[in-house]
Short mmCIF file of C-alpha atoms and ligand atoms in Angstrom, two decimals:
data_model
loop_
_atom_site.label_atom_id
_atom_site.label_comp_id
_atom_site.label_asym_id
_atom_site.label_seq_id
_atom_site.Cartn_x
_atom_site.Cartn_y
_atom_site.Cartn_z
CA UNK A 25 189.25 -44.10 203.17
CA UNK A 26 187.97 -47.77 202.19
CA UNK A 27 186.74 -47.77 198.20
CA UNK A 28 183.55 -47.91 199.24
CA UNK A 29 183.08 -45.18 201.56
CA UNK A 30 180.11 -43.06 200.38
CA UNK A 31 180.78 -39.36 199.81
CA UNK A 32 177.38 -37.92 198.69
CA UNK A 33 175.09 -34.78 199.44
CA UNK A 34 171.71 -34.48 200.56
CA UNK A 35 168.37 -32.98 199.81
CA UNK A 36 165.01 -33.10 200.26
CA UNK A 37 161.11 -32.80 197.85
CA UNK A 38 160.07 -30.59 199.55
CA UNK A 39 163.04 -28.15 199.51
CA UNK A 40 163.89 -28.44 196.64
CA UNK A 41 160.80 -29.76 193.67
CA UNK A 42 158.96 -26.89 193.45
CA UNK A 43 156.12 -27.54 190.90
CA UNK A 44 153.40 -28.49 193.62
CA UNK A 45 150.55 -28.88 191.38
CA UNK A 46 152.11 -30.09 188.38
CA UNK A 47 151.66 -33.39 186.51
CA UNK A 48 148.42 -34.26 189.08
CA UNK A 49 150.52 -34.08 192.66
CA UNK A 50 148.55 -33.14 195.66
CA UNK A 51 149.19 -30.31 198.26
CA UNK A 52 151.81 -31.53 201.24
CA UNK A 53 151.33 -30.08 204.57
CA UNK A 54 154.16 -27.67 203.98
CA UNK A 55 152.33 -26.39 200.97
CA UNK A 56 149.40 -25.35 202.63
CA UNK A 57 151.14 -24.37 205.97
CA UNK A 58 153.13 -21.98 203.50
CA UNK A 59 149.69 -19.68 202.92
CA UNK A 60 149.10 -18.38 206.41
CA UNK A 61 150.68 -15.60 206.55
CA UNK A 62 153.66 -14.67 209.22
CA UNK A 63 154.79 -18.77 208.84
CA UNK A 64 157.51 -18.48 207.12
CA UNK A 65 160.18 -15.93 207.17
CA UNK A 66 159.32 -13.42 204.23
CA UNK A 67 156.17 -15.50 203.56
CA UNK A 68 158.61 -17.44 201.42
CA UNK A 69 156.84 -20.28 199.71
CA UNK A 70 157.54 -24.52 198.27
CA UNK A 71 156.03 -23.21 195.20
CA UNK A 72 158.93 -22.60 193.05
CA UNK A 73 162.34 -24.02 194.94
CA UNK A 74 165.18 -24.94 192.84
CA UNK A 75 162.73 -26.42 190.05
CA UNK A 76 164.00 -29.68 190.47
CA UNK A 77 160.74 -31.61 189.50
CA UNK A 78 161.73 -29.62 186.50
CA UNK A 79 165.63 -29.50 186.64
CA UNK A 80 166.41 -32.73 187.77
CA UNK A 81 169.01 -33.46 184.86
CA UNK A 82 170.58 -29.89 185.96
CA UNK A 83 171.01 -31.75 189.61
CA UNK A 84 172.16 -35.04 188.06
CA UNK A 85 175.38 -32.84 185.89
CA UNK A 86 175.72 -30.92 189.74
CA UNK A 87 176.53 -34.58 191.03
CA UNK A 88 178.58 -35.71 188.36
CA UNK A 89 180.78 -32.77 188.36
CA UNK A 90 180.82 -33.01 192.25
CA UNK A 91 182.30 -36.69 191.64
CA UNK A 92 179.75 -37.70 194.35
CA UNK A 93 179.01 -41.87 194.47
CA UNK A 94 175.81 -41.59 195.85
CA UNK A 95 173.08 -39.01 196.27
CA UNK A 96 170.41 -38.65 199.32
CA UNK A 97 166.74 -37.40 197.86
CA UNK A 98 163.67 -38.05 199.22
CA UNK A 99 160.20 -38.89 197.77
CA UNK A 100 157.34 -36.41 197.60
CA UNK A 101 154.49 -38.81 199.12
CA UNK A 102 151.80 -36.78 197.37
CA UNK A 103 153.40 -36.22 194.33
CA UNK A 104 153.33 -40.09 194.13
CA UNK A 105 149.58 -40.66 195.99
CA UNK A 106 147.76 -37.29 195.32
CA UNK A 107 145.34 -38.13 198.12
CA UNK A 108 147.81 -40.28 200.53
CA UNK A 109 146.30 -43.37 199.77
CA UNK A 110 144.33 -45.16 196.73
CA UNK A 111 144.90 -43.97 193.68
CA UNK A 112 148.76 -43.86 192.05
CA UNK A 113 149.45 -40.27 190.10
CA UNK A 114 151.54 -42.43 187.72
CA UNK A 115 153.49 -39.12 186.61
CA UNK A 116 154.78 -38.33 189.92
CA UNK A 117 156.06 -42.30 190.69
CA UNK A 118 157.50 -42.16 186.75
CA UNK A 119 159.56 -39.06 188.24
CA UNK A 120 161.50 -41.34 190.67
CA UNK A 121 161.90 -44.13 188.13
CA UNK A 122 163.48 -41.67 185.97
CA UNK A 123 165.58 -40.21 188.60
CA UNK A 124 166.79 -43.05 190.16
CA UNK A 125 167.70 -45.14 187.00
CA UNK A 126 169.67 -42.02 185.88
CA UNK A 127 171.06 -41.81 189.21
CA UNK A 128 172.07 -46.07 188.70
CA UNK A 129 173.31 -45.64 185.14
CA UNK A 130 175.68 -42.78 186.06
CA UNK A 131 177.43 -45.19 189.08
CA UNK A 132 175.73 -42.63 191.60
CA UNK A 133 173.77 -44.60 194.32
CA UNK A 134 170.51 -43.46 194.98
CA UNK A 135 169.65 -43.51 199.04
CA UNK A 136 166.12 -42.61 199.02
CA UNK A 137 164.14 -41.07 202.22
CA UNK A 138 160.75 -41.78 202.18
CA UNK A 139 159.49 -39.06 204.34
CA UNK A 140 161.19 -35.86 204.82
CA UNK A 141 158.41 -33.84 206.56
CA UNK A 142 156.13 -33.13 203.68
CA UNK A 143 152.50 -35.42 205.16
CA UNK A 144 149.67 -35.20 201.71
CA UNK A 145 147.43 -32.44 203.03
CA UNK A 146 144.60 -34.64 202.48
CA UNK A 147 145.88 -37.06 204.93
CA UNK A 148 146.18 -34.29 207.69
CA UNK A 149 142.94 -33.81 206.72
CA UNK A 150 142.09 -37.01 207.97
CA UNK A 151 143.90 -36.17 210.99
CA UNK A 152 147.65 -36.62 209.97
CA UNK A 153 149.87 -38.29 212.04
CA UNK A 154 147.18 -38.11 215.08
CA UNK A 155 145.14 -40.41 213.58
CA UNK A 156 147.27 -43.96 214.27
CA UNK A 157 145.86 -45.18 211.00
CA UNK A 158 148.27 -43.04 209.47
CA UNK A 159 151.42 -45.97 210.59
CA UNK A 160 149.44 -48.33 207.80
CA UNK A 161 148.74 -45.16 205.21
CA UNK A 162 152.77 -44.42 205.55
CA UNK A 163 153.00 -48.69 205.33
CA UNK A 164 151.17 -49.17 202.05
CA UNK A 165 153.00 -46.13 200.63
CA UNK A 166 156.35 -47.60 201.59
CA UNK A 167 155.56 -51.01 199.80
CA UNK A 168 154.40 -49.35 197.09
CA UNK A 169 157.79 -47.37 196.58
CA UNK A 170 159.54 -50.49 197.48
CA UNK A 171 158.00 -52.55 194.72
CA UNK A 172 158.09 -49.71 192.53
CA UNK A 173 161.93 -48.90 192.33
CA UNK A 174 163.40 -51.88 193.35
CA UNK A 175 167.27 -50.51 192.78
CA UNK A 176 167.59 -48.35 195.50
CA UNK A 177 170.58 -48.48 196.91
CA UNK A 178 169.20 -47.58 200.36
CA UNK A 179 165.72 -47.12 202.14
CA UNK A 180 165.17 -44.44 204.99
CA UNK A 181 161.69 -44.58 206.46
CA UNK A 182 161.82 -41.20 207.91
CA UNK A 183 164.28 -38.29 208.29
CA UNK A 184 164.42 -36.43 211.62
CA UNK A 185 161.09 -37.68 213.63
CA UNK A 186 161.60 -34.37 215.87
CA UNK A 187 160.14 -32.08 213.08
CA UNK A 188 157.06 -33.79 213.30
CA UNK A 189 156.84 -33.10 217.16
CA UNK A 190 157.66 -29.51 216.18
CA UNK A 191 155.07 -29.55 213.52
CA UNK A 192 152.72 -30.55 216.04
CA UNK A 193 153.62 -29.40 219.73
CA UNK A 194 155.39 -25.78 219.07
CA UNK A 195 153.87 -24.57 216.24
CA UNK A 196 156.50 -23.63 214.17
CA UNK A 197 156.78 -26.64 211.76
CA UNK A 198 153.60 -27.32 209.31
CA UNK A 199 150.91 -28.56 210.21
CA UNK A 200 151.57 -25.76 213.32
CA UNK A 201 149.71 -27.27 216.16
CA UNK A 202 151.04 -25.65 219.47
CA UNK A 203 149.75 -28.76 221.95
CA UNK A 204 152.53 -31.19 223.76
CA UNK A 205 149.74 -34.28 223.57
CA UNK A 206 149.59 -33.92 219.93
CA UNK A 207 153.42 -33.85 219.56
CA UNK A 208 154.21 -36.78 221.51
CA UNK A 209 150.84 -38.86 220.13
CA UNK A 210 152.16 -37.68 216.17
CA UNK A 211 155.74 -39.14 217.10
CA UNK A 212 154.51 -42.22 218.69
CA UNK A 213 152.78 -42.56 215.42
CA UNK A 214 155.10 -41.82 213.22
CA UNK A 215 157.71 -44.23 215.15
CA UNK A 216 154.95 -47.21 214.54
CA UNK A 217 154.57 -46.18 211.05
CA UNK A 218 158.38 -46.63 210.93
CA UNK A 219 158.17 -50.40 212.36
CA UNK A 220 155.42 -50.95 209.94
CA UNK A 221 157.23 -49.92 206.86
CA UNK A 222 160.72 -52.07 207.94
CA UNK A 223 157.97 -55.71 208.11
CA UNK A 224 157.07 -54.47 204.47
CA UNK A 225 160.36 -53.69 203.60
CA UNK A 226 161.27 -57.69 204.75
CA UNK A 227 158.32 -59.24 202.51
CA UNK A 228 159.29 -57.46 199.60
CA UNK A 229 161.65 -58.57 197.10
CA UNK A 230 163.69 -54.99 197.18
CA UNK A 231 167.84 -55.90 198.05
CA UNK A 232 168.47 -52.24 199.08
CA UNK A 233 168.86 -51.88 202.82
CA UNK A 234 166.42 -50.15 205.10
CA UNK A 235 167.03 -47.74 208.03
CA UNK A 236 165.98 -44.61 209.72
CA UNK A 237 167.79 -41.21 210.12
CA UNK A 238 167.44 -39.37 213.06
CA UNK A 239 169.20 -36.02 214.24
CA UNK A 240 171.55 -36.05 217.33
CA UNK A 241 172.35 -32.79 218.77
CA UNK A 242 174.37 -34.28 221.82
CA UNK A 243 173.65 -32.05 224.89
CA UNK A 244 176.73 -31.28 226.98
CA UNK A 245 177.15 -29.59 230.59
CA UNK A 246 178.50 -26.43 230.42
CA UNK A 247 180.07 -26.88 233.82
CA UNK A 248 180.69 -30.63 233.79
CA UNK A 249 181.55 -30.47 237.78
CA UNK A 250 178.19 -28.97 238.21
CA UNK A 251 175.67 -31.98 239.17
CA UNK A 252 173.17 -30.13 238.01
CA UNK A 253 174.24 -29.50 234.86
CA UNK A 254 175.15 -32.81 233.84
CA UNK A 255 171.43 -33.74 235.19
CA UNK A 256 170.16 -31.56 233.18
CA UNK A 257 172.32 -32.21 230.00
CA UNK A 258 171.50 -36.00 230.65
CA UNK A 259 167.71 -35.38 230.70
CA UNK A 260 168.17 -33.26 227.62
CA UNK A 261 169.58 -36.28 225.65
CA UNK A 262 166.53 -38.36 226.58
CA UNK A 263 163.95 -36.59 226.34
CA UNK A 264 165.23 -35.38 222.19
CA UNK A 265 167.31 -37.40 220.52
CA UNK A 266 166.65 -40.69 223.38
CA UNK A 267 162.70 -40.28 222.84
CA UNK A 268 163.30 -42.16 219.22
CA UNK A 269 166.67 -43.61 219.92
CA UNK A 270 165.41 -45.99 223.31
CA UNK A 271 162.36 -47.53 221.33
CA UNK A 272 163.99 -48.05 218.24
CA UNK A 273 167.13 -49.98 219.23
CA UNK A 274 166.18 -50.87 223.11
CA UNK A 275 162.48 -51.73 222.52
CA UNK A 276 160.77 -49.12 224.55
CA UNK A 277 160.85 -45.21 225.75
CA UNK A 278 163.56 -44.71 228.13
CA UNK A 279 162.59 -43.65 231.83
CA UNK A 280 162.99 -40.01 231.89
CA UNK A 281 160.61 -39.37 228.74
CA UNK A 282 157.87 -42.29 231.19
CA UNK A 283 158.65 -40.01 233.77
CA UNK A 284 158.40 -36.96 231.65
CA UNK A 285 154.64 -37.99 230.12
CA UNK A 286 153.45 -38.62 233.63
CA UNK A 287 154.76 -36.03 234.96
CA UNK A 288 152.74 -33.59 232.23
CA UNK A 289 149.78 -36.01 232.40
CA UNK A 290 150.21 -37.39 228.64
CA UNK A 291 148.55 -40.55 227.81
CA UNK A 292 149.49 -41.90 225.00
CA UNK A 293 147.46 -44.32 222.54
CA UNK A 294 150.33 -46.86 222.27
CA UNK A 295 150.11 -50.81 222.30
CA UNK A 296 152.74 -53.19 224.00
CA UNK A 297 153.30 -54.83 220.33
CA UNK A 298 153.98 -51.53 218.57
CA UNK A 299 157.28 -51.71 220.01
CA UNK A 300 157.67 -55.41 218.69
CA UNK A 301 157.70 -53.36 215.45
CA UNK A 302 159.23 -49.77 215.95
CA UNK A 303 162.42 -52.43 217.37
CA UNK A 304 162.55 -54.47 214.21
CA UNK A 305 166.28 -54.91 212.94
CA UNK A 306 167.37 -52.42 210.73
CA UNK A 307 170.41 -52.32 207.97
CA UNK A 308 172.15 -49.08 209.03
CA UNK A 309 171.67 -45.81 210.93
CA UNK A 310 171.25 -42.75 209.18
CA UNK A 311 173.03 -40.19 211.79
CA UNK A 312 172.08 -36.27 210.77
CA UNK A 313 175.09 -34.50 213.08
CA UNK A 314 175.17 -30.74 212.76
CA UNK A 315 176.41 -29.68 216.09
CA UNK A 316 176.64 -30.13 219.61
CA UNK A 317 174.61 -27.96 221.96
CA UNK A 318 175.76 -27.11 225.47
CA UNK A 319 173.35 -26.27 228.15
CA UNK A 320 173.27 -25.23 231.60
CA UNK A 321 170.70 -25.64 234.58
CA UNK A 322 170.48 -22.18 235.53
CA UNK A 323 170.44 -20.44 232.60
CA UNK A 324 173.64 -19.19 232.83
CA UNK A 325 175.51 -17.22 229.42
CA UNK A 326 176.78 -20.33 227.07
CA UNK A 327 178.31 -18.39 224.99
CA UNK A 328 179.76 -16.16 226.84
CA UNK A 329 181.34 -19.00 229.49
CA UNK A 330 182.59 -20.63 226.36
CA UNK A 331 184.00 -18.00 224.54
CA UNK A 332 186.20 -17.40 228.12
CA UNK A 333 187.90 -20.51 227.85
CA UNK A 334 188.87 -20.64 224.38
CA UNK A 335 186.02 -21.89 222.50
CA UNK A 336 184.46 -20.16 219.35
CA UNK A 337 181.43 -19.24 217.32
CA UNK A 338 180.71 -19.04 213.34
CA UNK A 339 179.30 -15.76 211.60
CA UNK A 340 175.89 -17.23 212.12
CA UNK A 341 176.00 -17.03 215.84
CA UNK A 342 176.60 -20.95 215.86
CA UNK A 343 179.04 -22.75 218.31
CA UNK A 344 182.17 -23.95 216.11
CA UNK A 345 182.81 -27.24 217.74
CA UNK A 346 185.10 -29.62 215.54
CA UNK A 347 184.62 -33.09 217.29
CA UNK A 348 180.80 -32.58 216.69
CA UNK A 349 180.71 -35.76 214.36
CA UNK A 350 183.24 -37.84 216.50
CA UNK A 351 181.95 -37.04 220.21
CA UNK A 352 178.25 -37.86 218.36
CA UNK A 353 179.35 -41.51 216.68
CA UNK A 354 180.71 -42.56 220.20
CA UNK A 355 177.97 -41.68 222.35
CA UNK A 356 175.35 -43.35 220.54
CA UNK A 357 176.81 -46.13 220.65
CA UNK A 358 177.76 -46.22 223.98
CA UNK A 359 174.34 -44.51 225.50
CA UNK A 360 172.14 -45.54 223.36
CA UNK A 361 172.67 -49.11 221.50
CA UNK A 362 173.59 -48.43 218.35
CA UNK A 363 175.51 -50.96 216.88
CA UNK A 364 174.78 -50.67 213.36
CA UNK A 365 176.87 -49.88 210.61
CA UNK A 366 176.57 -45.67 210.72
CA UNK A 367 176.03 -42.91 207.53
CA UNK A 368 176.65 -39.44 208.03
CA UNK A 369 173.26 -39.02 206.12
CA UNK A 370 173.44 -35.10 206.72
CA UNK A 371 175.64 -32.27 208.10
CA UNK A 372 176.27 -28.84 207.15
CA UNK A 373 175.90 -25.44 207.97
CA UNK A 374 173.61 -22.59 206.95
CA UNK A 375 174.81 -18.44 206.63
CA UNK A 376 172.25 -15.62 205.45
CA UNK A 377 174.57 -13.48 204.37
CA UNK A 378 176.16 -15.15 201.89
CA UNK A 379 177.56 -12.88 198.85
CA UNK A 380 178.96 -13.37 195.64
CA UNK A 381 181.94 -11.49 195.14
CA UNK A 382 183.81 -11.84 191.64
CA UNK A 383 181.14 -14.24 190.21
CA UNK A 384 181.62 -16.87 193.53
CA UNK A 385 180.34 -17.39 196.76
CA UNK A 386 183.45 -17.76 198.88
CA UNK A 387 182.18 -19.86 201.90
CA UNK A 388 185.19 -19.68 203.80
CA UNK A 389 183.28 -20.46 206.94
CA UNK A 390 181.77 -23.65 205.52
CA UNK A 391 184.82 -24.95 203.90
CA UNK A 392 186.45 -24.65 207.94
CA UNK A 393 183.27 -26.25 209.12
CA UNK A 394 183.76 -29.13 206.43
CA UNK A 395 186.77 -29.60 207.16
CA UNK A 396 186.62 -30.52 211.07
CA UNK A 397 183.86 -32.85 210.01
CA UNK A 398 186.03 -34.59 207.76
CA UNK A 399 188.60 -34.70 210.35
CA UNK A 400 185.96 -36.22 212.65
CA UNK A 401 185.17 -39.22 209.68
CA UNK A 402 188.73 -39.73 209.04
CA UNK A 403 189.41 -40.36 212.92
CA UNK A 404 186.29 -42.75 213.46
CA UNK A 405 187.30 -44.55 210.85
CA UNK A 406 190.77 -44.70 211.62
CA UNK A 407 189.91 -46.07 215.35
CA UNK A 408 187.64 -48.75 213.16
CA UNK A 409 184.36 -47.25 213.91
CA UNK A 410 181.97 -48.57 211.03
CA UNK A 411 181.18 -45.26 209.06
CA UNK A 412 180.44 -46.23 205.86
CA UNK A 413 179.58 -42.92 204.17
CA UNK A 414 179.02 -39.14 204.41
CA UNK A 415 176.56 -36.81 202.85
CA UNK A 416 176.79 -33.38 202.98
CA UNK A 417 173.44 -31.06 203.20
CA UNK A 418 172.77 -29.40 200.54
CA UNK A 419 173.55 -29.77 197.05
CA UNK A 420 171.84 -26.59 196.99
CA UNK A 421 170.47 -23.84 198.66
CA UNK A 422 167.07 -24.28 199.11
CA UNK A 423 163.60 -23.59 200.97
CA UNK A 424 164.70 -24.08 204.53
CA UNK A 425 161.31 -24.88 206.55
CA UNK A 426 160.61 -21.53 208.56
CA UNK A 427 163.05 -19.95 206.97
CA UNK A 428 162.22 -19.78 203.78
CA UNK A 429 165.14 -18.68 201.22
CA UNK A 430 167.01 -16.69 203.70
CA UNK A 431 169.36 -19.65 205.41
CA UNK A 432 171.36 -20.80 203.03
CA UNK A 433 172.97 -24.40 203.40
CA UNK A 434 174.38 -25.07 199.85
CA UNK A 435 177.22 -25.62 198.68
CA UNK A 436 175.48 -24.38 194.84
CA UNK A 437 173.88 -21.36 194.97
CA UNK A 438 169.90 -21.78 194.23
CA UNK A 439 170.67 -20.98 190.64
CA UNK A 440 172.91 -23.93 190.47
CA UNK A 441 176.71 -22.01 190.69
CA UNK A 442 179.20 -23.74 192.50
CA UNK A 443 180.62 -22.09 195.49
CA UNK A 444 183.93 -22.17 197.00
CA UNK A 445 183.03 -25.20 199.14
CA UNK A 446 181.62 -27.28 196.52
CA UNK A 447 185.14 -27.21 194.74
CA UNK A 448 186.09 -27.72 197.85
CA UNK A 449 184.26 -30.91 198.51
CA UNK A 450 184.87 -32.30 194.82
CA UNK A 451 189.17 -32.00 195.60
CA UNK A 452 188.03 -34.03 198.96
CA UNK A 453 185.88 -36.90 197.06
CA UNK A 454 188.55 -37.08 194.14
CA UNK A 455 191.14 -37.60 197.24
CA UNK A 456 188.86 -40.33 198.77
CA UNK A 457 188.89 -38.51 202.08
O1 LIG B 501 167.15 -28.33 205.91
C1 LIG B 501 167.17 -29.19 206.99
C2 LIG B 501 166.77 -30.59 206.58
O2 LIG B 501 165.53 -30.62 205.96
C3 LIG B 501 166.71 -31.48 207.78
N1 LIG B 501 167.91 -31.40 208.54
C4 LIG B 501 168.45 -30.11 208.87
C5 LIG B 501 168.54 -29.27 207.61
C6 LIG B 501 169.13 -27.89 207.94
O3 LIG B 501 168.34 -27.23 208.86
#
């Protein structure tokens, strides 16, 4: 692999920080949704985490030791701007600082995400991301951070826009509004909020590089002879993973989400210049690539079909589909314009019956999982596909959304002890791939 191919891992504040009242940070939208009970599985809670507003040099040694040269965190907006907007919480930004000049002086570079689901509360308050002056509350934020730690290496606006349609149309992500209108509005939002932060991003002095990071789960027919089910795997595409992908790097919403919002009588409160701005250039694309998921028209047994002609499935019920990262890289750039040099910025896989035995977690099934993947990188960048890094999610396991503590994705357990896979991954990074 070139020398400076990026092997990191991922996290996120919200998973991970814990301490969500310390030091003057304000309540996120995941720390509220957290108190009604029944929302999360075991009414599991952001409250503790893995500690890492607290542990953060016990991460730093879990990177080192990994060998990882570059590390994926994201930045608690409220822990920086208690209220959303207005007033700094100077402890919370001095956090960052901290973090990411220890992060710079130990050769590890720090790609920051500036929203990874967690909205201040008292900005929902306000409305959240309904209200569209939310694109210039996420705008000033952004500058601020920009300014403020001007080393970055690299600059995601947002991570996975979907969760915010989730978190707004089915209920099941904070804040856990059940309406479509709100879930489409809250992403149109969010996507302008996006184009707002990249014209900040080009007035300020910062020399990182600025992109997005948005989840593909490419849908494929289960009968690929069956018109149907390519028409339905096709609409699938667009209407998930194309609803962010056609504005962002083709200037406006593809035809089959129009079609889609007519069709259910959404209006949305959009402007012909916001897409002026959700368009603007970018440095890179953050691709998260976890799986592939196929579907079919009628309903018929996936699994089942699959499993008949040779196919398998992980412990956790999951499809285990090796080309996953490869089949992914090619079709976005093929279907949906994205020429832009490509990070891996998550992938991974999640068990809840993980068990130490002898003192270790032996992840056998992750370690196969991990290795396909890297297969997948190794053949991209063989065929001269511009990957330029990959980061693995987690570093640890960690509060995962609705599922609380029970899914586990990390390759540390939550009390920071190695498991199979992460020795796994540090023989792969010394190896360079
Ligand atoms: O834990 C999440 C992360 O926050 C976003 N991407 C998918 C991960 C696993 O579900």
């Amino acid at each position: 692999m070139n020398k400076d191919f990026l092997w990191g891992v991922s996290t996120a504040a919200g998973q991970i920080e814990g301490s969500v009242l310390e030091d003057g940070r304000g309540l996120s939208i995941w720390d509220a949704f957290c108190r009604i009970p029944g929302s999360i599985r075991n009414n599991d809670t952001t409250d503790v985490a893995c500690s890492s507003y607290k542990l953060w040099k016990e991460d730093v040694k879990l990177l080192k030791d990994l060998g990882v040269n570059s590390y994926r965190y994201s930045i608690s907006w409220s822990r920086v701007l208690p209220d959303g907007k207005g007033k700094v919480n100077q402890a919370g930004l001095d956090y960052y600082k901290r973090l990411t000049d220890t992060l710079l002086n130990e050769g590890i570079a720090p790609n920051i995400t500036l929203y990874h689901w967690d909205l201040p509360y008292a900005l929902h308050k306000l409305g959240g991301w309904l209200n569209r002056d939310v694109a210039d509350w996420f705008a000033d934020y952004a500058e601020l951070i920009f300014k403020e730690i001007p080393d970055a290496y690299m600059f995601s606006t947002h991570n996975e826009p979907i969760a915010t349609y989730v978190g707004y149309a089915r209920g099941v992500f904070a804040p856990g509004f059940a309406v479509e209108q709100y879930g489409r509005q809250a992403n149109h939002n969010l996507l302008l909020s996006h184009g707002k932060a990249v014209e900040r991003f080009r007035a300020s002095n910062s020399k990182a590089k600025i992109g997005i990071v948005i989840d593909v789960w490419n849908r494929v027919p289960l009968c690929p002879e069956n018109e149907d089910d390519v028409r339905y795997a096709k609409e699938q595409n667009a209407l998930a993973h194309g609803n962010y992908l056609s504005p962002i790097f083709s200037g406006k919403y593809n035809d089959i989400y129009l079609s889609y919002l007519e069709k259910n009588n959404i209006k949305l409160q959009a402007e012909e210049k916001d897409f002026e701005l959700i368009s603007a250039p970018l440095d890179f694309f953050g691709l998260n690539c976890y799986n592939r998921i196929v579907v079919s028209a009628s309903g018929a047994n996936v699994r089942q079909t699959l499993t008949q002609n040779g196919g398998n499935f992980l412990q956790n019920g999951q499809e285990y589909y090796p080309d996953a990262i490869y089949d992914t890289v090619k079709i976005i750039r093929k279907d949906f314009n994205v020429n832009l040099p490509i990070y891996i910025t998550e992938n991974g896989v999640g068990f809840q019956n993980e068990q130490e035995v002898d003192g270790i977690v032996s992840d056998d099934e992750r370690i196969k999982y991990l290795t396909a993947s890297f297969n997948s990188i190794k053949r991209l960048t063989d065929e001269g596909e511009d990957v330029r890094g990959y980061y693995l999610w987690s570093l640890l396991d960690n509060f995962e959304w609705t599922a609380g503590y029970s899914t586990k994705y990390g390759i540390h357990t939550i009390d920071r002890k190695p498991k199979k896979s992460a020795l796994f991954y540090k023989e792969h990074i010394k190896n360079n791939g």
